[in-house]
Amino acid sequence: MASKVGSRRWALQLLMQLGSVLLTRCPFWGCFSQLMLYAERAEARRKPDIPVPYLYFDMGAAVLCASFMSFGVKRRWFALGAALQLAISTYAAYIGGYVHYGDWLKVRMYSRTVAIIGGFLVLASGAGELYRRKPRSRSLQSTGQVFLGIYLICVAYSLQYSKEDRLAYLNHLPGGELTIQLFFVLYGVLALAFLSGYYVTLAAQILAILLPPVTLLIDGNVAYWHNTRRVEFWNQMKLLGESVGIFGTAVILATDG
């Protein structure tokens, strides 16, 4: 009996560490995909989302925070810094108006950014730590969970009102309209759980099971988004990396919620 309990605890710790690795490495992929995206735009004489002098400071801050989070040095503080950096850069890109996206793409982009910020807040609360020396901050974790709930509401909204997202599900998942409605209800229920703070661990476990096939079949279908919907290749790769980071957050909450 004791060996079974020990094996279960070891498996949960392993999954929790996996979630932390996926989330803390997310800024590295974000910076790389942004550099590739802006290099492509430079060839076409198009501007990046953020002016170049500020862009380097933004990416430097992101890499700095990600490095310290990855090595576990003052992880809580640098996770909070990563959340602040991502929020500021997203706001700067939004008000800058250098690049114009369609409304449906804005929902996809900004909802994932909100979820990643929520993941960093969950990490800043102390969740996902193998050896916790300080008490966990429940307020930070609750705020991060609310951000995840907002992301799920946006996904559910897109399934009802975004032609592009609906076609992605219809073309690549069996069941047709029934599948879309089932996903809509499921996303809505999970969002309520994260927003209310009830059954968070169970909701995170369901989300952790749900995200891999959805990420692979929907976000991972780069040909659909790039060729059919004209989403820039490296922008879609950035969104794909953020989906992996959201999965990491779900795993952390599922194992250490």
Short mmCIF file of N, CA and C in Angstrom, two decimals, residues 107-192:
data_model
loop_
_atom_site.label_atom_id
_atom_site.label_comp_id
_atom_site.label_asym_id
_atom_site.label_seq_id
_atom_site.Cartn_x
_atom_site.Cartn_y
_atom_site.Cartn_z
N VAL A 107 -8.98 37.71 -31.01
CA VAL A 107 -9.50 36.88 -29.91
C VAL A 107 -8.57 35.70 -29.67
N ARG A 108 -8.12 35.05 -30.73
CA ARG A 108 -7.20 33.92 -30.59
C ARG A 108 -5.89 34.34 -29.94
N MET A 109 -5.35 35.47 -30.38
CA MET A 109 -4.05 35.91 -29.89
C MET A 109 -4.12 36.40 -28.45
N TYR A 110 -5.04 37.32 -28.17
CA TYR A 110 -5.07 37.95 -26.86
C TYR A 110 -5.59 37.01 -25.78
N SER A 111 -6.49 36.09 -26.14
CA SER A 111 -6.98 35.14 -25.14
C SER A 111 -5.86 34.21 -24.69
N ARG A 112 -5.01 33.79 -25.61
CA ARG A 112 -3.89 32.95 -25.22
C ARG A 112 -2.87 33.72 -24.39
N THR A 113 -2.68 34.99 -24.71
CA THR A 113 -1.78 35.81 -23.91
C THR A 113 -2.30 35.95 -22.49
N VAL A 114 -3.60 36.15 -22.35
CA VAL A 114 -4.22 36.24 -21.02
C VAL A 114 -4.01 34.94 -20.26
N ALA A 115 -4.15 33.80 -20.94
CA ALA A 115 -3.97 32.50 -20.28
C ALA A 115 -2.52 32.31 -19.84
N ILE A 116 -1.56 32.72 -20.66
CA ILE A 116 -0.15 32.59 -20.29
C ILE A 116 0.18 33.49 -19.10
N ILE A 117 -0.37 34.71 -19.09
CA ILE A 117 -0.20 35.59 -17.93
C ILE A 117 -0.77 34.91 -16.69
N GLY A 118 -1.94 34.31 -16.84
CA GLY A 118 -2.53 33.56 -15.72
C GLY A 118 -1.63 32.43 -15.26
N GLY A 119 -1.00 31.73 -16.21
CA GLY A 119 -0.08 30.66 -15.85
C GLY A 119 1.11 31.17 -15.05
N PHE A 120 1.65 32.31 -15.44
CA PHE A 120 2.77 32.89 -14.69
C PHE A 120 2.33 33.31 -13.28
N LEU A 121 1.10 33.80 -13.16
CA LEU A 121 0.59 34.16 -11.83
C LEU A 121 0.42 32.92 -10.96
N VAL A 122 -0.04 31.83 -11.56
CA VAL A 122 -0.14 30.56 -10.82
C VAL A 122 1.25 30.12 -10.35
N LEU A 123 2.23 30.25 -11.23
CA LEU A 123 3.61 29.89 -10.88
C LEU A 123 4.15 30.82 -9.79
N ALA A 124 3.80 32.11 -9.88
CA ALA A 124 4.25 33.08 -8.87
C ALA A 124 3.62 32.83 -7.51
N SER A 125 2.49 32.13 -7.49
CA SER A 125 1.83 31.84 -6.22
C SER A 125 2.56 30.76 -5.42
N GLY A 126 3.44 30.02 -6.08
CA GLY A 126 4.14 28.93 -5.42
C GLY A 126 3.71 27.56 -5.89
N ALA A 127 2.69 27.50 -6.73
CA ALA A 127 2.26 26.21 -7.28
C ALA A 127 3.34 25.67 -8.22
N GLY A 128 3.47 24.37 -8.24
CA GLY A 128 4.46 23.74 -9.11
C GLY A 128 5.84 23.63 -8.50
N GLU A 129 5.99 24.05 -7.25
CA GLU A 129 7.30 23.94 -6.59
C GLU A 129 7.44 22.57 -5.96
N LEU A 130 8.56 21.92 -6.22
CA LEU A 130 8.78 20.58 -5.68
C LEU A 130 9.03 20.64 -4.18
N TYR A 131 9.83 21.61 -3.75
CA TYR A 131 10.10 21.81 -2.32
C TYR A 131 9.69 23.24 -1.97
N ARG A 132 8.53 23.38 -1.39
CA ARG A 132 7.98 24.70 -1.11
C ARG A 132 8.45 25.17 0.26
N ARG A 133 9.24 26.25 0.28
CA ARG A 133 9.76 26.79 1.54
C ARG A 133 8.86 27.88 2.11
N LYS A 134 8.07 28.51 1.26
CA LYS A 134 7.17 29.57 1.70
C LYS A 134 5.73 29.17 1.44
N PRO A 135 4.80 29.68 2.23
CA PRO A 135 3.38 29.37 1.97
C PRO A 135 2.95 29.85 0.60
N ARG A 136 2.01 29.14 0.02
CA ARG A 136 1.51 29.52 -1.29
C ARG A 136 0.61 30.75 -1.18
N SER A 137 0.69 31.62 -2.17
CA SER A 137 -0.17 32.81 -2.22
C SER A 137 -1.48 32.44 -2.92
N ARG A 138 -2.53 32.30 -2.15
CA ARG A 138 -3.82 31.90 -2.71
C ARG A 138 -4.41 32.99 -3.59
N SER A 139 -4.12 34.25 -3.27
CA SER A 139 -4.67 35.35 -4.07
C SER A 139 -4.09 35.35 -5.48
N LEU A 140 -2.78 35.12 -5.59
CA LEU A 140 -2.16 35.06 -6.92
C LEU A 140 -2.67 33.86 -7.71
N GLN A 141 -2.82 32.72 -7.04
CA GLN A 141 -3.32 31.54 -7.74
C GLN A 141 -4.75 31.76 -8.21
N SER A 142 -5.58 32.36 -7.36
CA SER A 142 -6.97 32.62 -7.74
C SER A 142 -7.04 33.57 -8.93
N THR A 143 -6.17 34.59 -8.93
CA THR A 143 -6.14 35.52 -10.06
C THR A 143 -5.73 34.81 -11.34
N GLY A 144 -4.72 33.95 -11.24
CA GLY A 144 -4.29 33.19 -12.40
C GLY A 144 -5.39 32.28 -12.92
N GLN A 145 -6.14 31.67 -12.01
CA GLN A 145 -7.26 30.81 -12.42
C GLN A 145 -8.35 31.60 -13.12
N VAL A 146 -8.59 32.83 -12.67
CA VAL A 146 -9.57 33.69 -13.33
C VAL A 146 -9.14 33.99 -14.76
N PHE A 147 -7.85 34.24 -14.94
CA PHE A 147 -7.34 34.50 -16.29
C PHE A 147 -7.54 33.28 -17.19
N LEU A 148 -7.33 32.09 -16.64
CA LEU A 148 -7.58 30.87 -17.41
C LEU A 148 -9.06 30.75 -17.77
N GLY A 149 -9.92 31.12 -16.82
CA GLY A 149 -11.36 31.09 -17.09
C GLY A 149 -11.74 32.05 -18.20
N ILE A 150 -11.13 33.23 -18.22
CA ILE A 150 -11.39 34.20 -19.29
C ILE A 150 -10.97 33.63 -20.64
N TYR A 151 -9.82 32.96 -20.65
CA TYR A 151 -9.34 32.33 -21.90
C TYR A 151 -10.35 31.30 -22.41
N LEU A 152 -10.88 30.48 -21.51
CA LEU A 152 -11.83 29.45 -21.92
C LEU A 152 -13.14 30.06 -22.41
N ILE A 153 -13.55 31.17 -21.81
CA ILE A 153 -14.75 31.87 -22.29
C ILE A 153 -14.53 32.37 -23.71
N CYS A 154 -13.33 32.89 -23.98
CA CYS A 154 -13.02 33.38 -25.33
C CYS A 154 -13.02 32.23 -26.34
N VAL A 155 -12.51 31.07 -25.93
CA VAL A 155 -12.51 29.91 -26.82
C VAL A 155 -13.94 29.48 -27.12
N ALA A 156 -14.78 29.44 -26.07
CA ALA A 156 -16.18 29.08 -26.28
C ALA A 156 -16.88 30.10 -27.17
N TYR A 157 -16.58 31.37 -26.96
CA TYR A 157 -17.16 32.42 -27.80
C TYR A 157 -16.77 32.24 -29.27
N SER A 158 -15.49 31.92 -29.50
CA SER A 158 -15.02 31.74 -30.87
C SER A 158 -15.71 30.57 -31.55
N LEU A 159 -16.03 29.53 -30.78
CA LEU A 159 -16.71 28.37 -31.36
C LEU A 159 -18.11 28.71 -31.84
N GLN A 160 -18.71 29.74 -31.27
CA GLN A 160 -20.06 30.13 -31.66
C GLN A 160 -20.08 31.23 -32.72
N TYR A 161 -19.12 32.14 -32.67
CA TYR A 161 -19.22 33.34 -33.50
C TYR A 161 -18.07 33.54 -34.48
N SER A 162 -17.06 32.67 -34.45
CA SER A 162 -15.94 32.80 -35.39
C SER A 162 -16.05 31.72 -36.46
N LYS A 163 -16.28 32.14 -37.68
CA LYS A 163 -16.38 31.19 -38.79
C LYS A 163 -15.09 30.42 -38.96
N GLU A 164 -13.96 31.09 -38.75
CA GLU A 164 -12.66 30.46 -38.93
C GLU A 164 -12.43 29.34 -37.91
N ASP A 165 -12.77 29.59 -36.65
CA ASP A 165 -12.59 28.57 -35.63
C ASP A 165 -13.58 27.43 -35.80
N ARG A 166 -14.79 27.75 -36.16
CA ARG A 166 -15.80 26.71 -36.37
C ARG A 166 -15.38 25.76 -37.50
N LEU A 167 -14.87 26.31 -38.58
CA LEU A 167 -14.43 25.47 -39.70
C LEU A 167 -13.23 24.61 -39.32
N ALA A 168 -12.36 25.15 -38.47
CA ALA A 168 -11.21 24.36 -38.02
C ALA A 168 -11.66 23.11 -37.28
N TYR A 169 -12.68 23.25 -36.43
CA TYR A 169 -13.21 22.10 -35.70
C TYR A 169 -14.01 21.18 -36.62
N LEU A 170 -14.83 21.77 -37.50
CA LEU A 170 -15.66 20.96 -38.39
C LEU A 170 -14.83 20.13 -39.36
N ASN A 171 -13.73 20.69 -39.82
CA ASN A 171 -12.91 20.02 -40.83
C ASN A 171 -11.96 18.98 -40.25
N HIS A 172 -11.66 19.09 -38.96
CA HIS A 172 -10.59 18.24 -38.43
C HIS A 172 -11.01 17.41 -37.22
N LEU A 173 -12.26 17.51 -36.80
CA LEU A 173 -12.76 16.66 -35.72
C LEU A 173 -14.05 15.99 -36.18
N PRO A 174 -14.25 14.72 -35.85
CA PRO A 174 -15.48 14.03 -36.26
C PRO A 174 -16.68 14.52 -35.44
N GLY A 175 -17.87 14.34 -35.99
CA GLY A 175 -19.08 14.66 -35.24
C GLY A 175 -19.80 15.90 -35.71
N GLY A 176 -19.12 16.76 -36.48
CA GLY A 176 -19.77 17.94 -37.04
C GLY A 176 -20.23 18.93 -35.99
N GLU A 177 -21.44 19.46 -36.19
CA GLU A 177 -21.99 20.51 -35.31
C GLU A 177 -22.16 20.02 -33.89
N LEU A 178 -22.48 18.74 -33.71
CA LEU A 178 -22.64 18.19 -32.37
C LEU A 178 -21.34 18.29 -31.58
N THR A 179 -20.22 18.01 -32.22
CA THR A 179 -18.91 18.12 -31.56
C THR A 179 -18.63 19.55 -31.13
N ILE A 180 -18.96 20.50 -31.98
CA ILE A 180 -18.75 21.91 -31.65
C ILE A 180 -19.56 22.31 -30.42
N GLN A 181 -20.82 21.89 -30.37
CA GLN A 181 -21.66 22.23 -29.23
C GLN A 181 -21.19 21.56 -27.95
N LEU A 182 -20.70 20.33 -28.06
CA LEU A 182 -20.16 19.64 -26.89
C LEU A 182 -18.92 20.36 -26.36
N PHE A 183 -18.04 20.78 -27.27
CA PHE A 183 -16.86 21.53 -26.86
C PHE A 183 -17.26 22.87 -26.25
N PHE A 184 -18.27 23.51 -26.82
CA PHE A 184 -18.75 24.80 -26.29
C PHE A 184 -19.22 24.64 -24.85
N VAL A 185 -20.02 23.62 -24.59
CA VAL A 185 -20.52 23.38 -23.23
C VAL A 185 -19.36 23.04 -22.29
N LEU A 186 -18.45 22.20 -22.77
CA LEU A 186 -17.32 21.78 -21.93
C LEU A 186 -16.43 22.96 -21.58
N TYR A 187 -16.11 23.79 -22.56
CA TYR A 187 -15.29 24.98 -22.28
C TYR A 187 -16.01 25.91 -21.30
N GLY A 188 -17.32 26.05 -21.47
CA GLY A 188 -18.09 26.91 -20.57
C GLY A 188 -18.09 26.41 -19.14
N VAL A 189 -18.27 25.10 -18.96
CA VAL A 189 -18.27 24.52 -17.61
C VAL A 189 -16.89 24.65 -16.97
N LEU A 190 -15.85 24.38 -17.73
CA LEU A 190 -14.49 24.53 -17.20
C LEU A 190 -14.19 25.98 -16.83
N ALA A 191 -14.66 26.91 -17.66
CA ALA A 191 -14.47 28.33 -17.36
C ALA A 191 -15.14 28.71 -16.05
N LEU A 192 -16.35 28.22 -15.82
CA LEU A 192 -17.06 28.50 -14.57
C LEU A 192 -16.30 27.95 -13.37
#
